[in-house]
Amino acid sequence: MQVHPEVREALAEGGAVVALESTIISHGLPRPGNLEIARQIEQAVRDAGAVPATIAIVRGVPHIGLDDDALSQIAWSEDTDKVSVRDLATVVAKGGNGATTVASTAHLAARAGIEVFATGGLGGVHREARESWDESADLTTLSRTRAVVVCAGVKSILDVGATIERLETLNIGVLGYRTKSFPGFYRADSGYALDWRVDTAAEVAEVMVQRGLLGTDSSALIVANPVPAADELDAELHDRTLTGGLAALRARGIRGKAVTPFLLEYFHRETAGASLTTNVQLVLNNARVAGEIAAAYSVRR
Ligand code: PSU
Ligand code: MN
């Protein structure tokens, strides 16, 4: 693994570091604007007082923290694969480029000693999973990976209720950040209630300390941070686009790791960019909160 000098220094001093995933950049946001958004996400982490570490495989080397060249490569190159945990060794062995999902980012971050991680939305249980068996490896990986993942819940393209049940089974804790409702990604409230609410980064840091003391930190903790009300996608537009996207998915017979990127792209196209604006704002918001949590936790240690 190649750890960026700035990240290595911060880790050595027990400073605040936030891991960022790269699939969201390569497969979740449209080119060419994705590069500038990736830079803004890193800046949001910095503004909150932490060092960003975007994670990706560049020419066969896992990178923890990317310089601008590597970030451009991941954002713009056509030959960057979406890489889950099971693909990591193969992409490295072949010397390829890989954008890491929540699962593989959390895995590499934990190996580098980074605990706090920001993303947009988690993968989860897909609708019709009873037939397709499509459940993201994000869930199983987070069940055995030490990480605090700040996200805006899961997209409504998934079976939200089933995903919440799986989080419970897999010992993945969920804290609502200033909410007692599980966020619905493009919408602030998915309609599902949460057991726990926290209101400050310091409160999350206290939970992190207690996880360590109690030995319950071998699985992940989700900090569910709703999109700000001003940035929500219109409810009616959301529902209409969701129905259309799921129908298009079925009609085209799309399967496996292509499902999530297909639906994201469908949303961006069909809402004429409105879902993209929501998506960018919620990621920036998550990056900021993750930075604040990492900063609060570094003070506690
Ligand atoms: N959710 C989003 N945007 C994304 C993803 C999820 O709102 O870009 C990406 C993340 O990298 C996540 C991955 O880990 O999709 C999940 O893919 P799958 O459903 O194939 O496991
Ligand atoms: Mn899947």
GROMACS .gro file of C-alpha atoms and ligand atoms in nm:
model
  323
    1MET     CA    1   0.000   0.000   0.000
    2GLN     CA    2   0.121   0.349  -0.077
    3VAL     CA    3   0.018   0.590   0.196
    4HIS     CA    4   0.034   0.958   0.096
    5PRO     CA    5   0.299   1.140   0.307
    6GLU     CA    6   0.045   1.388   0.447
    7VAL     CA    7  -0.181   1.099   0.555
    8ARG     CA    8   0.109   0.902   0.701
    9GLU     CA    9   0.221   1.203   0.904
   10ALA     CA   10  -0.128   1.268   1.038
   11LEU     CA   11  -0.171   0.903   1.136
   12ALA     CA   12   0.168   0.893   1.309
   13GLU     CA   13   0.067   1.192   1.521
   14GLY     CA   14  -0.275   1.045   1.605
   15GLY     CA   15  -0.430   1.324   1.401
   16ALA     CA   16  -0.766   1.335   1.226
   17VAL     CA   17  -0.790   1.146   0.896
   18VAL     CA   18  -1.100   1.066   0.689
   19ALA     CA   19  -1.103   0.789   0.427
   20LEU     CA   20  -1.303   0.856   0.108
   21GLU     CA   21  -1.419   0.602  -0.147
   22SER     CA   22  -1.350   0.629  -0.520
   23THR     CA   23  -1.633   0.429  -0.687
   24ILE     CA   24  -1.860   0.721  -0.617
   25ILE     CA   25  -1.623   0.932  -0.829
   26SER     CA   26  -1.564   0.687  -1.116
   27HIS     CA   27  -1.902   0.513  -1.137
   28GLY     CA   28  -2.140   0.726  -0.931
   29LEU     CA   29  -2.088   1.076  -1.075
   30PRO     CA   30  -2.073   1.179  -1.443
   31ARG     CA   31  -1.751   1.289  -1.615
   32PRO     CA   32  -1.595   1.538  -1.646
   33GLY     CA   33  -1.744   1.724  -1.346
   34ASN     CA   34  -1.666   1.430  -1.115
   35LEU     CA   35  -1.301   1.537  -1.076
   36GLU     CA   36  -1.390   1.882  -0.944
   37ILE     CA   37  -1.646   1.723  -0.710
   38ALA     CA   38  -1.382   1.480  -0.581
   39ARG     CA   39  -1.161   1.780  -0.501
   40GLN     CA   40  -1.449   1.955  -0.324
   41ILE     CA   41  -1.516   1.646  -0.111
   42GLU     CA   42  -1.151   1.646  -0.001
   43GLN     CA   43  -1.173   2.019   0.072
   44ALA     CA   44  -1.484   1.967   0.288
   45VAL     CA   45  -1.283   1.720   0.501
   46ARG     CA   46  -0.998   1.973   0.532
   47ASP     CA   47  -1.234   2.257   0.625
   48ALA     CA   48  -1.358   2.040   0.913
   49GLY     CA   49  -1.002   1.999   1.044
   50ALA     CA   50  -0.904   1.655   0.910
   51VAL     CA   51  -0.680   1.513   0.637
   52PRO     CA   52  -0.862   1.342   0.345
   53ALA     CA   53  -0.743   1.002   0.223
   54THR     CA   54  -0.917   0.903  -0.100
   55ILE     CA   55  -0.855   0.534  -0.161
   56ALA     CA   56  -0.809   0.364  -0.500
   57ILE     CA   57  -0.588   0.119  -0.689
   58VAL     CA   58  -0.359   0.305  -0.928
   59ARG     CA   59  -0.159   0.090  -1.174
   60GLY     CA   60  -0.173  -0.206  -0.942
   61VAL     CA   61  -0.085  -0.020  -0.622
   62PRO     CA   62  -0.343   0.044  -0.349
   63HIS     CA   63  -0.320   0.415  -0.265
   64ILE     CA   64  -0.428   0.564   0.067
   65GLY     CA   65  -0.456   0.930  -0.027
   66LEU     CA   66  -0.429   1.041  -0.389
   67ASP     CA   67  -0.234   1.325  -0.545
   68ASP     CA   68  -0.409   1.525  -0.817
   69ASP     CA   69  -0.267   1.305  -1.097
   70ALA     CA   70  -0.404   0.989  -0.939
   71LEU     CA   71  -0.737   1.155  -0.865
   72SER     CA   72  -0.767   1.261  -1.233
   73GLN     CA   73  -0.678   0.910  -1.344
   74ILE     CA   74  -0.955   0.757  -1.132
   75ALA     CA   75  -1.209   1.021  -1.234
   76TRP     CA   76  -1.146   1.021  -1.607
   77SER     CA   77  -0.979   0.701  -1.722
   78GLU     CA   78  -1.208   0.456  -1.904
   79ASP     CA   79  -1.020   0.153  -1.775
   80THR     CA   80  -1.093   0.198  -1.404
   81ASP     CA   81  -1.286  -0.102  -1.270
   82LYS     CA   82  -1.534  -0.096  -0.985
   83VAL     CA   83  -1.348  -0.304  -0.725
   84SER     CA   84  -1.503  -0.481  -0.430
   85VAL     CA   85  -1.309  -0.667  -0.160
   86ARG     CA   86  -1.302  -0.991  -0.357
   87ASP     CA   87  -1.149  -0.814  -0.659
   88LEU     CA   88  -0.867  -0.631  -0.476
   89ALA     CA   89  -0.598  -0.899  -0.509
   90THR     CA   90  -0.677  -0.965  -0.874
   91VAL     CA   91  -0.663  -0.598  -0.979
   92VAL     CA   92  -0.335  -0.554  -0.791
   93ALA     CA   93  -0.188  -0.873  -0.944
   94LYS     CA   94  -0.285  -0.753  -1.292
   95GLY     CA   95  -0.149  -0.402  -1.233
   96GLY     CA   96  -0.485  -0.245  -1.314
   97ASN     CA   97  -0.673   0.066  -1.203
   98GLY     CA   98  -0.954   0.021  -0.957
   99ALA     CA   99  -1.209   0.243  -0.788
  100THR     CA  100  -1.295   0.108  -0.446
  101THR     CA  101  -1.652   0.061  -0.317
  102VAL     CA  102  -1.759   0.123   0.040
  103ALA     CA  103  -1.661  -0.237   0.117
  104SER     CA  104  -1.309  -0.231  -0.029
  105THR     CA  105  -1.243   0.126   0.089
  106ALA     CA  106  -1.337   0.032   0.445
  107HIS     CA  107  -1.115  -0.276   0.421
  108LEU     CA  108  -0.808  -0.082   0.302
  109ALA     CA  109  -0.873   0.208   0.539
  110ALA     CA  110  -0.878  -0.031   0.836
  111ARG     CA  111  -0.546  -0.182   0.723
  112ALA     CA  112  -0.399   0.169   0.708
  113GLY     CA  113  -0.531   0.249   1.056
  114ILE     CA  114  -0.799   0.496   0.946
  115GLU     CA  115  -1.127   0.460   1.131
  116VAL     CA  116  -1.353   0.737   1.001
  117PHE     CA  117  -1.488   0.713   0.649
  118ALA     CA  118  -1.730   0.930   0.447
  119THR     CA  119  -1.939   0.828   0.148
  120GLY     CA  120  -2.273   0.911  -0.015
  121GLY     CA  121  -2.489   0.608   0.038
  122LEU     CA  122  -2.423   0.253   0.146
  123GLY     CA  123  -2.494  -0.046  -0.072
  124GLY     CA  124  -2.761  -0.277   0.069
  125VAL     CA  125  -3.030  -0.530  -0.009
  126HIS     CA  126  -3.178  -0.477  -0.353
  127ARG     CA  127  -3.549  -0.489  -0.423
  128GLU     CA  128  -3.650  -0.834  -0.547
  129ALA     CA  129  -3.348  -0.978  -0.363
  130ARG     CA  130  -3.565  -1.281  -0.287
  131GLU     CA  131  -3.533  -1.364  -0.656
  132SER     CA  132  -3.197  -1.211  -0.750
  133TRP     CA  133  -3.004  -1.263  -0.420
  134ASP     CA  134  -2.853  -0.920  -0.484
  135GLU     CA  135  -2.716  -0.788  -0.157
  136SER     CA  136  -2.415  -0.553  -0.153
  137ALA     CA  137  -2.087  -0.683  -0.011
  138ASP     CA  138  -2.083  -0.347   0.172
  139LEU     CA  139  -2.301  -0.511   0.439
  140THR     CA  140  -2.103  -0.829   0.495
  141THR     CA  141  -1.773  -0.640   0.486
  142LEU     CA  142  -1.890  -0.380   0.737
  143SER     CA  143  -1.995  -0.665   0.967
  144ARG     CA  144  -1.628  -0.754   1.012
  145THR     CA  145  -1.446  -0.424   0.956
  146ARG     CA  146  -1.357  -0.157   1.211
  147ALA     CA  147  -1.496   0.164   1.065
  148VAL     CA  148  -1.723   0.457   1.135
  149VAL     CA  149  -1.907   0.527   0.811
  150VAL     CA  150  -2.083   0.860   0.763
  151CYS     CA  151  -2.351   0.824   0.494
  152ALA     CA  152  -2.696   0.955   0.399
  153GLY     CA  153  -2.854   0.613   0.451
  154VAL     CA  154  -2.922   0.400   0.145
  155LYS     CA  155  -3.091   0.493  -0.179
  156SER     CA  156  -3.457   0.410  -0.230
  157ILE     CA  157  -3.349   0.200  -0.528
  158LEU     CA  158  -3.279  -0.056  -0.252
  159ASP     CA  159  -3.512  -0.240  -0.016
  160VAL     CA  160  -3.458  -0.002   0.277
  161GLY     CA  161  -3.649  -0.210   0.534
  162ALA     CA  162  -3.459  -0.528   0.447
  163THR     CA  163  -3.126  -0.339   0.457
  164ILE     CA  164  -3.204  -0.207   0.806
  165GLU     CA  165  -3.285  -0.560   0.925
  166ARG     CA  166  -2.958  -0.689   0.780
  167LEU     CA  167  -2.762  -0.411   0.957
  168GLU     CA  168  -2.908  -0.537   1.284
  169THR     CA  169  -2.828  -0.903   1.213
  170LEU     CA  170  -2.472  -0.814   1.109
  171ASN     CA  171  -2.400  -0.615   1.429
  172ILE     CA  172  -2.357  -0.291   1.240
  173GLY     CA  173  -2.464  -0.008   1.471
  174VAL     CA  174  -2.663   0.286   1.336
  175LEU     CA  175  -2.669   0.636   1.489
  176GLY     CA  176  -2.900   0.900   1.346
  177TYR     CA  177  -2.708   1.228   1.320
  178ARG     CA  178  -2.952   1.488   1.453
  179THR     CA  179  -3.240   1.262   1.351
  180LYS     CA  180  -3.431   0.955   1.468
  181SER     CA  181  -3.529   0.858   1.114
  182PHE     CA  182  -3.313   0.655   0.880
  183PRO     CA  183  -3.223   0.895   0.595
  184GLY     CA  184  -3.336   0.810   0.242
  185PHE     CA  185  -3.035   0.943   0.046
  186TYR     CA  186  -3.212   1.178  -0.202
  187ARG     CA  187  -3.473   1.239   0.071
  188ALA     CA  188  -3.394   1.323   0.435
  189ASP     CA  189  -3.636   1.066   0.577
  190SER     CA  190  -3.687   0.713   0.445
  191GLY     CA  191  -3.986   0.660   0.675
  192TYR     CA  192  -3.800   0.405   0.891
  193ALA     CA  193  -3.736   0.491   1.257
  194LEU     CA  194  -3.395   0.459   1.426
  195ASP     CA  195  -3.321   0.356   1.785
  196TRP     CA  196  -3.040   0.605   1.848
  197ARG     CA  197  -2.983   0.971   1.788
  198VAL     CA  198  -2.666   1.175   1.846
  199ASP     CA  199  -2.632   1.550   1.808
  200THR     CA  200  -2.260   1.625   1.804
  201ALA     CA  201  -1.934   1.491   1.667
  202ALA     CA  202  -1.810   1.465   2.026
  203GLU     CA  203  -2.095   1.227   2.105
  204VAL     CA  204  -1.992   1.003   1.817
  205ALA     CA  205  -1.631   1.016   1.938
  206GLU     CA  206  -1.749   0.902   2.284
  207VAL     CA  207  -1.929   0.605   2.125
  208MET     CA  208  -1.607   0.523   1.935
  209VAL     CA  209  -1.409   0.524   2.259
  210GLN     CA  210  -1.664   0.294   2.424
  211ARG     CA  211  -1.666   0.058   2.125
  212GLY     CA  212  -1.293   0.013   2.175
  213LEU     CA  213  -1.323  -0.046   2.549
  214LEU     CA  214  -1.608  -0.296   2.505
  215GLY     CA  215  -1.448  -0.478   2.214
  216THR     CA  216  -1.745  -0.411   1.986
  217ASP     CA  217  -1.533  -0.233   1.728
  218SER     CA  218  -1.468  -0.530   1.501
  219SER     CA  219  -1.777  -0.432   1.304
  220ALA     CA  220  -1.869  -0.093   1.162
  221LEU     CA  221  -2.077   0.189   1.305
  222ILE     CA  222  -2.298   0.385   1.066
  223VAL     CA  223  -2.352   0.756   1.127
  224ALA     CA  224  -2.667   0.825   0.927
  225ASN     CA  225  -2.659   1.190   0.824
  226PRO     CA  226  -2.963   1.317   0.631
  227VAL     CA  227  -2.930   1.543   0.328
  228PRO     CA  228  -3.001   1.907   0.429
  229ALA     CA  229  -3.369   1.996   0.371
  230ALA     CA  230  -3.279   2.263   0.115
  231ASP     CA  231  -3.102   2.003  -0.103
  232GLU     CA  232  -3.364   1.726  -0.102
  233LEU     CA  233  -3.492   1.593  -0.433
  234ASP     CA  234  -3.859   1.676  -0.493
  235ALA     CA  235  -4.066   1.385  -0.357
  236GLU     CA  236  -4.286   1.344  -0.662
  237LEU     CA  237  -3.993   1.361  -0.906
  238HIS     CA  238  -3.811   1.110  -0.689
  239ASP     CA  239  -4.095   0.856  -0.688
  240ARG     CA  240  -4.157   0.887  -1.061
  241THR     CA  241  -3.788   0.844  -1.144
  242LEU     CA  242  -3.755   0.547  -0.913
  243THR     CA  243  -4.045   0.364  -1.081
  244GLY     CA  244  -3.896   0.434  -1.425
  245GLY     CA  245  -3.546   0.329  -1.322
  246LEU     CA  246  -3.656  -0.003  -1.177
  247ALA     CA  247  -3.860  -0.078  -1.491
  248ALA     CA  248  -3.561   0.007  -1.716
  249LEU     CA  249  -3.340  -0.220  -1.506
  250ARG     CA  250  -3.579  -0.513  -1.554
  251ALA     CA  251  -3.632  -0.443  -1.924
  252ARG     CA  252  -3.256  -0.438  -1.991
  253GLY     CA  253  -3.181  -0.740  -1.771
  254ILE     CA  254  -2.896  -0.560  -1.590
  255ARG     CA  255  -2.733  -0.762  -1.312
  256GLY     CA  256  -2.444  -0.777  -1.066
  257LYS     CA  257  -2.217  -0.483  -1.006
  258ALA     CA  258  -2.365  -0.289  -1.299
  259VAL     CA  259  -2.698  -0.243  -1.116
  260THR     CA  260  -2.606   0.046  -0.884
  261PRO     CA  261  -2.416   0.254  -1.147
  262PHE     CA  262  -2.701   0.202  -1.395
  263LEU     CA  263  -2.966   0.330  -1.155
  264LEU     CA  264  -2.753   0.627  -1.047
  265GLU     CA  265  -2.700   0.729  -1.408
  266TYR     CA  266  -3.069   0.683  -1.482
  267PHE     CA  267  -3.156   0.919  -1.195
  268HIS     CA  268  -2.906   1.185  -1.306
  269ARG     CA  269  -3.036   1.174  -1.666
  270GLU     CA  270  -3.408   1.157  -1.594
  271THR     CA  271  -3.407   1.435  -1.334
  272ALA     CA  272  -3.201   1.658  -1.567
  273GLY     CA  273  -2.928   1.685  -1.305
  274ALA     CA  274  -3.149   1.757  -1.002
  275SER     CA  275  -3.054   1.424  -0.840
  276LEU     CA  276  -2.689   1.501  -0.912
  277THR     CA  277  -2.709   1.829  -0.719
  278THR     CA  278  -2.870   1.644  -0.427
  279ASN     CA  279  -2.607   1.370  -0.449
  280VAL     CA  280  -2.316   1.617  -0.443
  281GLN     CA  281  -2.458   1.819  -0.154
  282LEU     CA  282  -2.518   1.514   0.063
  283VAL     CA  283  -2.166   1.382   0.003
  284LEU     CA  284  -2.013   1.720   0.092
  285ASN     CA  285  -2.227   1.726   0.406
  286ASN     CA  286  -2.108   1.376   0.498
  287ALA     CA  287  -1.744   1.468   0.435
  288ARG     CA  288  -1.778   1.767   0.667
  289VAL     CA  289  -1.942   1.566   0.948
  290ALA     CA  290  -1.683   1.287   0.908
  291GLY     CA  291  -1.406   1.547   0.936
  292GLU     CA  292  -1.561   1.682   1.255
  293ILE     CA  293  -1.594   1.330   1.400
  294ALA     CA  294  -1.232   1.243   1.314
  295ALA     CA  295  -1.117   1.570   1.474
  296ALA     CA  296  -1.324   1.508   1.789
  297TYR     CA  297  -1.194   1.152   1.815
  298SER     CA  298  -0.829   1.252   1.772
  299VAL     CA  299  -0.868   1.486   2.072
  300ARG     CA  300  -1.007   1.198   2.282
  301ARG     CA  301  -0.717   0.963   2.213
  302PSU     N1  302  -2.443   0.448  -0.332
  302PSU     C1  303  -2.442   0.571  -0.387
  302PSU     N2  304  -2.346   0.604  -0.478
  302PSU     C2  305  -2.250   0.514  -0.513
  302PSU     C3  306  -2.252   0.386  -0.451
  302PSU     C4  307  -2.350   0.358  -0.363
  302PSU     O1  308  -2.526   0.651  -0.359
  302PSU     O2  309  -2.166   0.547  -0.597
  302PSU     C5  310  -2.142   0.288  -0.479
  302PSU     C6  311  -2.056   0.272  -0.354
  302PSU     O3  312  -1.922   0.261  -0.393
  302PSU     C7  313  -2.107   0.142  -0.295
  302PSU     C8  314  -2.136   0.066  -0.421
  302PSU     O4  315  -2.013   0.075  -0.215
  302PSU     O5  316  -2.196   0.161  -0.507
  302PSU     C9  317  -2.229  -0.050  -0.397
  302PSU     O6  318  -2.233  -0.128  -0.513
  302PSU     P1  319  -2.305  -0.270  -0.510
  302PSU     O7  320  -2.451  -0.237  -0.491
  302PSU     O8  321  -2.275  -0.329  -0.645
  302PSU     O9  322  -2.245  -0.345  -0.397
  303MN      MN  323  -2.499  -0.621  -0.607
   0.00000   0.00000   0.00000
